[in-house]
Each structure stands twice: as C-alpha cells, then as structure tokens.
Short mmCIF file of C-alpha atoms in Angstrom, two decimals:
data_model
loop_
_atom_site.label_atom_id
_atom_site.label_comp_id
_atom_site.label_asym_id
_atom_site.label_seq_id
_atom_site.Cartn_x
_atom_site.Cartn_y
_atom_site.Cartn_z
CA MET A 2 0.01 0.00 0.00
CA ASN A 3 2.73 2.35 1.03
CA SER A 4 4.67 1.57 -2.09
CA SER A 5 1.56 2.08 -4.27
CA LYS A 6 0.88 5.43 -2.58
CA GLN A 7 4.45 6.46 -3.10
CA MET A 8 4.20 5.49 -6.73
CA SER A 9 0.89 7.36 -7.05
CA GLY A 10 2.46 10.42 -5.44
CA GLY A 11 5.38 10.12 -7.78
CA ASP A 12 3.00 10.00 -10.76
CA ASP A 13 1.31 13.15 -9.47
CA VAL A 14 4.67 14.88 -9.27
CA VAL A 15 5.66 13.78 -12.78
CA PHE A 16 2.21 14.84 -14.10
CA SER A 17 2.48 18.26 -12.38
CA ALA A 18 5.98 18.74 -13.77
CA ALA A 19 4.82 17.78 -17.25
CA ALA A 20 1.83 20.15 -17.03
CA ALA A 21 4.09 23.01 -15.88
CA ALA A 22 6.50 22.28 -18.72
CA SER A 23 3.61 22.18 -21.20
CA GLU A 24 2.24 25.49 -19.91
CA HIS A 25 5.67 27.03 -20.18
CA ASN A 26 5.99 25.81 -23.71
CA ASN A 27 2.55 27.09 -24.58
CA GLY A 28 3.39 30.46 -23.16
CA HIS A 29 6.66 30.47 -25.05
CA ALA A 30 4.84 29.47 -28.24
CA THR A 31 2.28 32.21 -27.72
CA CYS A 32 4.99 34.74 -27.14
CA THR A 33 6.85 33.48 -30.15
CA SER A 34 3.71 33.61 -32.32
CA ARG A 35 3.10 37.18 -31.16
CA HIS A 36 6.66 38.15 -32.04
CA SER A 37 6.50 36.34 -35.35
CA GLY A 38 3.10 37.86 -36.03
CA SER A 39 4.54 41.32 -35.58
CA LYS A 40 7.01 40.80 -38.38
CA PRO A 41 4.45 41.05 -41.20
CA ILE A 42 2.97 44.07 -39.51
CA LEU A 43 6.36 45.71 -39.27
CA HIS A 44 7.10 44.69 -42.85
CA GLU A 45 3.76 46.12 -43.99
CA ALA A 46 4.47 49.36 -42.17
CA LEU A 47 7.89 49.60 -43.79
CA SER A 48 6.29 48.89 -47.18
CA MET A 49 3.77 51.70 -46.68
CA ASP A 50 6.60 54.06 -45.77
CA ASP A 51 8.42 53.04 -48.94
CA ILE A 52 5.29 53.59 -51.03
CA ILE A 53 4.69 57.05 -49.51
CA GLN A 54 8.34 57.94 -50.07
CA ASP A 55 8.17 56.73 -53.71
CA LYS A 56 5.01 58.74 -54.32
CA THR A 57 6.61 61.80 -52.82
CA THR A 58 9.70 61.32 -55.00
CA ASN A 59 7.58 60.79 -58.10
CA PHE A 60 5.48 63.87 -57.37
CA THR A 61 8.62 65.92 -56.88
CA SER A 62 10.12 64.64 -60.11
CA GLN A 63 6.92 65.24 -62.04
CA SER A 64 6.56 68.76 -60.65
CA SER A 65 10.10 69.47 -61.71
CA ASN A 66 9.39 68.19 -65.22
CA VAL A 67 6.15 70.24 -65.47
CA PHE A 68 8.01 73.38 -64.41
CA LYS A 69 10.87 72.70 -66.88
CA TRP A 70 8.61 72.07 -69.86
CA THR A 71 6.31 74.96 -68.97
CA THR A 72 9.33 77.30 -68.89
CA PHE A 73 10.57 75.85 -72.22
CA PHE A 74 7.25 76.37 -73.97
CA LEU A 75 6.84 79.88 -72.56
CA LEU A 76 10.31 80.92 -73.70
CA GLY A 77 9.66 79.30 -77.09
CA GLY A 78 6.39 81.20 -77.39
CA ILE A 79 8.08 84.49 -76.52
CA ILE A 80 10.83 83.92 -79.11
CA LEU A 81 8.44 82.84 -81.93
CA GLY A 82 5.86 85.47 -81.03
CA THR A 83 8.50 88.24 -81.17
CA MET A 84 10.26 87.11 -84.37
CA LEU A 85 7.38 85.87 -86.57
CA PRO A 86 4.74 88.03 -88.30
CA GLN A 87 1.95 89.38 -86.07
CA ASN A 88 -1.70 90.11 -86.68
CA PRO A 89 -1.93 93.67 -88.19
CA ALA A 90 -5.66 93.81 -87.48
CA LEU A 91 -5.14 94.31 -83.70
CA PRO A 92 -5.31 97.90 -82.52
CA SER A 93 -1.84 98.37 -80.94
CA ALA A 94 1.68 96.92 -81.08
CA THR A 95 1.32 95.71 -77.48
CA TRP A 96 -1.79 93.70 -78.25
CA ARG A 97 -0.22 92.31 -81.42
CA LEU A 98 2.86 91.13 -79.53
CA LEU A 99 0.87 89.67 -76.63
CA SER A 100 -1.52 87.86 -78.97
CA SER A 101 1.38 86.40 -80.97
CA ILE A 102 3.23 85.21 -77.86
CA ILE A 103 0.13 83.54 -76.43
CA GLY A 104 -0.67 81.99 -79.77
CA TYR A 105 2.74 80.44 -80.29
CA THR A 106 2.90 79.30 -76.66
CA TYR A 107 -0.33 77.36 -77.09
CA PHE A 108 0.94 76.05 -80.43
CA LEU A 109 4.10 74.57 -78.82
CA SER A 110 2.28 73.21 -75.78
CA TRP A 111 -0.62 71.59 -77.66
CA SER A 112 1.62 70.31 -80.44
CA ALA A 113 3.97 68.62 -77.95
CA SER A 114 1.06 66.74 -76.38
CA PHE A 115 0.81 64.43 -79.41
CA TYR A 116 4.31 62.94 -79.08
CA PRO A 117 4.22 60.99 -75.70
CA GLN A 118 1.41 58.73 -76.98
CA ILE A 119 3.17 58.13 -80.30
CA VAL A 120 6.46 57.29 -78.57
CA MET A 121 4.68 55.00 -76.04
CA ASN A 122 2.93 53.11 -78.86
CA HIS A 123 6.24 52.63 -80.65
CA GLU A 124 8.03 51.39 -77.53
CA ARG A 125 5.23 48.98 -76.58
CA LYS A 126 4.58 47.87 -80.16
CA THR A 127 0.85 47.98 -79.40
CA THR A 128 -1.94 50.54 -79.02
CA ARG A 129 -3.96 48.54 -76.43
CA GLY A 130 -5.59 50.96 -74.01
CA LEU A 131 -5.92 53.69 -76.63
CA SER A 132 -9.44 54.33 -77.89
CA VAL A 133 -9.84 53.67 -81.61
CA ASP A 134 -12.96 55.84 -81.77
CA PHE A 135 -11.05 58.73 -80.24
CA CYS A 136 -8.27 58.44 -82.79
CA VAL A 137 -10.69 58.27 -85.76
CA LEU A 138 -12.70 61.26 -84.54
CA ASN A 139 -9.50 63.14 -83.79
CA VAL A 140 -8.41 62.84 -87.41
CA LEU A 141 -11.86 63.88 -88.68
CA GLY A 142 -11.99 66.86 -86.36
CA TYR A 143 -8.49 68.09 -87.22
CA CYS A 144 -9.15 67.65 -90.93
CA CYS A 145 -12.17 69.94 -90.64
CA TYR A 146 -10.24 72.42 -88.49
CA THR A 147 -7.38 72.43 -91.04
CA VAL A 148 -9.73 73.17 -93.87
CA TYR A 149 -11.26 76.04 -91.88
CA THR A 150 -8.04 77.68 -90.82
CA THR A 151 -6.21 77.32 -94.14
CA THR A 152 -9.07 78.73 -96.18
CA PHE A 153 -9.57 81.64 -93.78
CA PHE A 154 -5.85 82.33 -93.87
CA TRP A 155 -5.01 81.92 -97.58
CA ASN A 156 -8.25 82.16 -99.61
CA GLN A 157 -8.71 85.87 -100.30
CA ARG A 158 -12.21 85.37 -101.69
CA ILE A 159 -13.45 83.79 -98.48
CA ILE A 160 -11.71 86.49 -96.46
CA ASP A 161 -13.40 89.26 -98.44
CA GLU A 162 -16.85 87.64 -98.23
CA TYR A 163 -16.45 87.17 -94.49
CA LYS A 164 -15.53 90.82 -94.02
CA LEU A 165 -18.45 91.95 -96.17
CA ARG A 166 -21.02 89.65 -94.51
CA PHE A 167 -20.08 90.54 -90.94
CA SER A 168 -19.33 94.24 -91.35
CA SER A 169 -20.81 96.59 -88.80
CA ASP A 170 -23.62 99.09 -89.35
CA GLU A 171 -21.04 101.87 -89.52
CA GLY A 172 -19.44 100.21 -92.53
CA GLU A 173 -16.44 98.78 -90.71
CA SER A 174 -15.54 95.38 -92.08
CA ALA A 175 -14.96 92.46 -89.71
CA GLU A 176 -11.40 91.18 -89.38
CA VAL A 177 -10.46 87.53 -89.73
CA THR A 178 -8.79 86.44 -86.51
CA VAL A 179 -7.08 83.29 -87.87
CA GLN A 180 -3.32 83.72 -87.50
CA GLY A 181 -0.24 81.84 -88.67
CA ASN A 182 0.13 79.87 -85.46
CA ASP A 183 -3.41 78.54 -85.92
CA VAL A 184 -2.56 77.27 -89.39
CA ALA A 185 0.73 75.76 -88.16
CA PHE A 186 -0.99 73.97 -85.34
CA ALA A 187 -3.81 72.65 -87.55
CA LEU A 188 -1.42 71.21 -90.17
CA HIS A 189 0.82 69.67 -87.49
CA ALA A 190 -2.17 68.29 -85.57
CA VAL A 191 -3.73 66.53 -88.57
CA VAL A 192 -0.38 64.89 -89.38
CA MET A 193 0.22 63.69 -85.79
CA ALA A 194 -3.35 62.48 -85.38
CA THR A 195 -3.00 60.52 -88.58
CA VAL A 196 0.28 58.99 -87.42
CA THR A 197 -1.36 57.92 -84.12
CA LEU A 198 -4.28 56.38 -85.98
CA SER A 199 -1.97 54.57 -88.40
CA GLN A 200 -0.15 52.97 -85.45
CA ILE A 201 -3.34 51.09 -84.61
CA GLY A 202 -3.26 49.54 -88.08
CA ILE A 203 0.49 48.83 -87.90
CA TYR A 204 0.70 47.28 -84.43
CA ASP A 205 -2.79 45.80 -83.86
CA THR A 206 -4.56 46.00 -87.26
CA PHE A 207 -8.04 47.49 -87.74
CA THR A 208 -9.39 43.95 -88.15
CA ALA A 209 -8.63 43.23 -84.48
CA ARG A 210 -9.52 46.73 -83.33
CA PRO A 211 -12.13 48.29 -85.64
CA PRO A 212 -13.92 51.58 -84.87
CA SER A 213 -17.44 51.35 -83.59
CA LYS A 214 -20.50 51.59 -85.80
CA ARG A 215 -21.45 54.94 -84.20
CA VAL A 216 -18.17 56.47 -85.36
CA LEU A 217 -18.62 55.10 -88.88
CA VAL A 218 -22.07 56.63 -88.99
CA ILE A 219 -20.66 60.03 -87.90
CA ILE A 220 -17.95 59.87 -90.59
CA LEU A 221 -20.42 58.92 -93.32
CA ALA A 222 -22.85 61.64 -92.19
CA THR A 223 -20.12 64.25 -92.27
CA ILE A 224 -19.00 63.24 -95.76
CA ALA A 225 -22.59 63.21 -96.97
CA PHE A 226 -23.28 66.66 -95.48
CA CYS A 227 -20.19 68.17 -97.13
CA ILE A 228 -21.05 66.66 -100.58
CA GLY A 229 -24.66 67.71 -100.18
CA TYR A 230 -23.72 71.27 -99.33
CA VAL A 231 -21.43 71.58 -102.31
CA CYS A 232 -24.10 70.16 -104.65
CA PHE A 233 -26.80 72.40 -103.16
CA THR A 234 -24.83 75.63 -103.50
CA TRP A 235 -23.72 74.67 -106.97
CA VAL A 236 -27.30 74.08 -108.12
CA VAL A 237 -28.86 77.08 -106.37
CA LYS A 238 -26.13 79.71 -106.78
CA GLY A 239 -24.24 78.32 -109.70
CA SER A 240 -20.96 78.28 -107.74
CA VAL A 241 -19.57 76.95 -104.46
CA ASP A 242 -19.11 79.44 -101.61
#
C-alpha cells in the first residue's frame, strides 16, 4: 500500500511537472507567435513608408518636369511670337505682340502633347488601351479644323466675303482672326493624329480593333453633309461658296 501510494504520489509529481512544462512551452509558443506575427505588420508598415516615399519622390520629379517644360514652352512662345509676323488687325503693337506670344505658346504646348502617346505606342509595339474611336474622330476633327483655318488664312475670296457679310452698321468690315500659329497647329495636328491612327493599323490591325458603328455613322454623315452642301450651292447659286 505504502509503495503504491508512493508510486501514485510520484506519478502526481511527474504529471504536475509535465503540465508546468507544457504550460511554459505554450506560453513560449504564444509569445513566439506574437513576435512572429509582428514581423508582417512591421514589414507592412515599412512597405507603406516606402510607397509614400516613392510617391513623394515621383510627385517631386513630375513637378520638376512640369516646371521645366512649362518654362521651355513659354520661352519658345516668346521667341516665336516676337520674331514671326503678327496680326496687323489688332489695334496696338502691345496687343499684337501679346496675342502672338500667347498663340505660339499654345501652339508649342498643344503640339507637344501628341508625341508621348506616339512614342509609347512605338516602344510597346501595341496601341492597347488607346481608344480607336477617339483616334478616328481626332483625325476627322483636325481635318475639318485644317480646312477652316487654311481657307480663312489663304483664300482671299473667303476672307473678303467674311468681311463683307459681318461688317458693322457703320461700314467697318470684320477682321479675320485666324493667325499663322493657328494654321501651323492645324497642319501639325492633322499629321500627328493621322500617325497615331496609323499605329493602330500597324501594331494591332483594324481587323482586331475596328472603330465602332457609331463612329462610322458620324464619318459617313459628315461626308454626306459636305457633298450635299457643295451640290446644293452649286445648283442654287451656280458656284460653291
């Protein structure tokens, strides 16, 4: 009996020691898991700091580029506006110079906006992500704008008829406001828009990326209107305005 009690007591001691060891191990495991669980949190925090720092760096770099190119276009506009012919219809030399500088500044800025997309398409060898409808309508719009500006700038008959039709009651004829920078931009824009549209056919083909039916309807309607207007004026007036 005594020996069995001693053995039983010994088992209790062994069991108590094992339980204590197990509890210690569990506590150590819990502590370890907490420490190991903090590593991803710390890593995530460091990653967020890196992202914020990268965004700050990118914003600073982009701001620097914007300032650099803005200064470049402004200086270019001042040089071109000072050296090239100005609009004689404006009332004073100051207004003529200011109008010319603003005009050539917008010409340089707007013209430069075509090139990043063209370069990107060439580097990627694809136009995925670029709207086909936008490119088609861009070419159509700039073709119409080029016809408008060139005829108002070079066609003396149209210029004279415009002045006569919109003359004031006092007999003062209206002045055509189209200037050389408008014509230069229109010609450059239609060429660059056509190049961008042609890249779709070169890199992706129009079979894979055709324009939508709505755009085709707009193009056909525009062509039909132009032909109809020419025919109407020819029949009614005997000549085309």
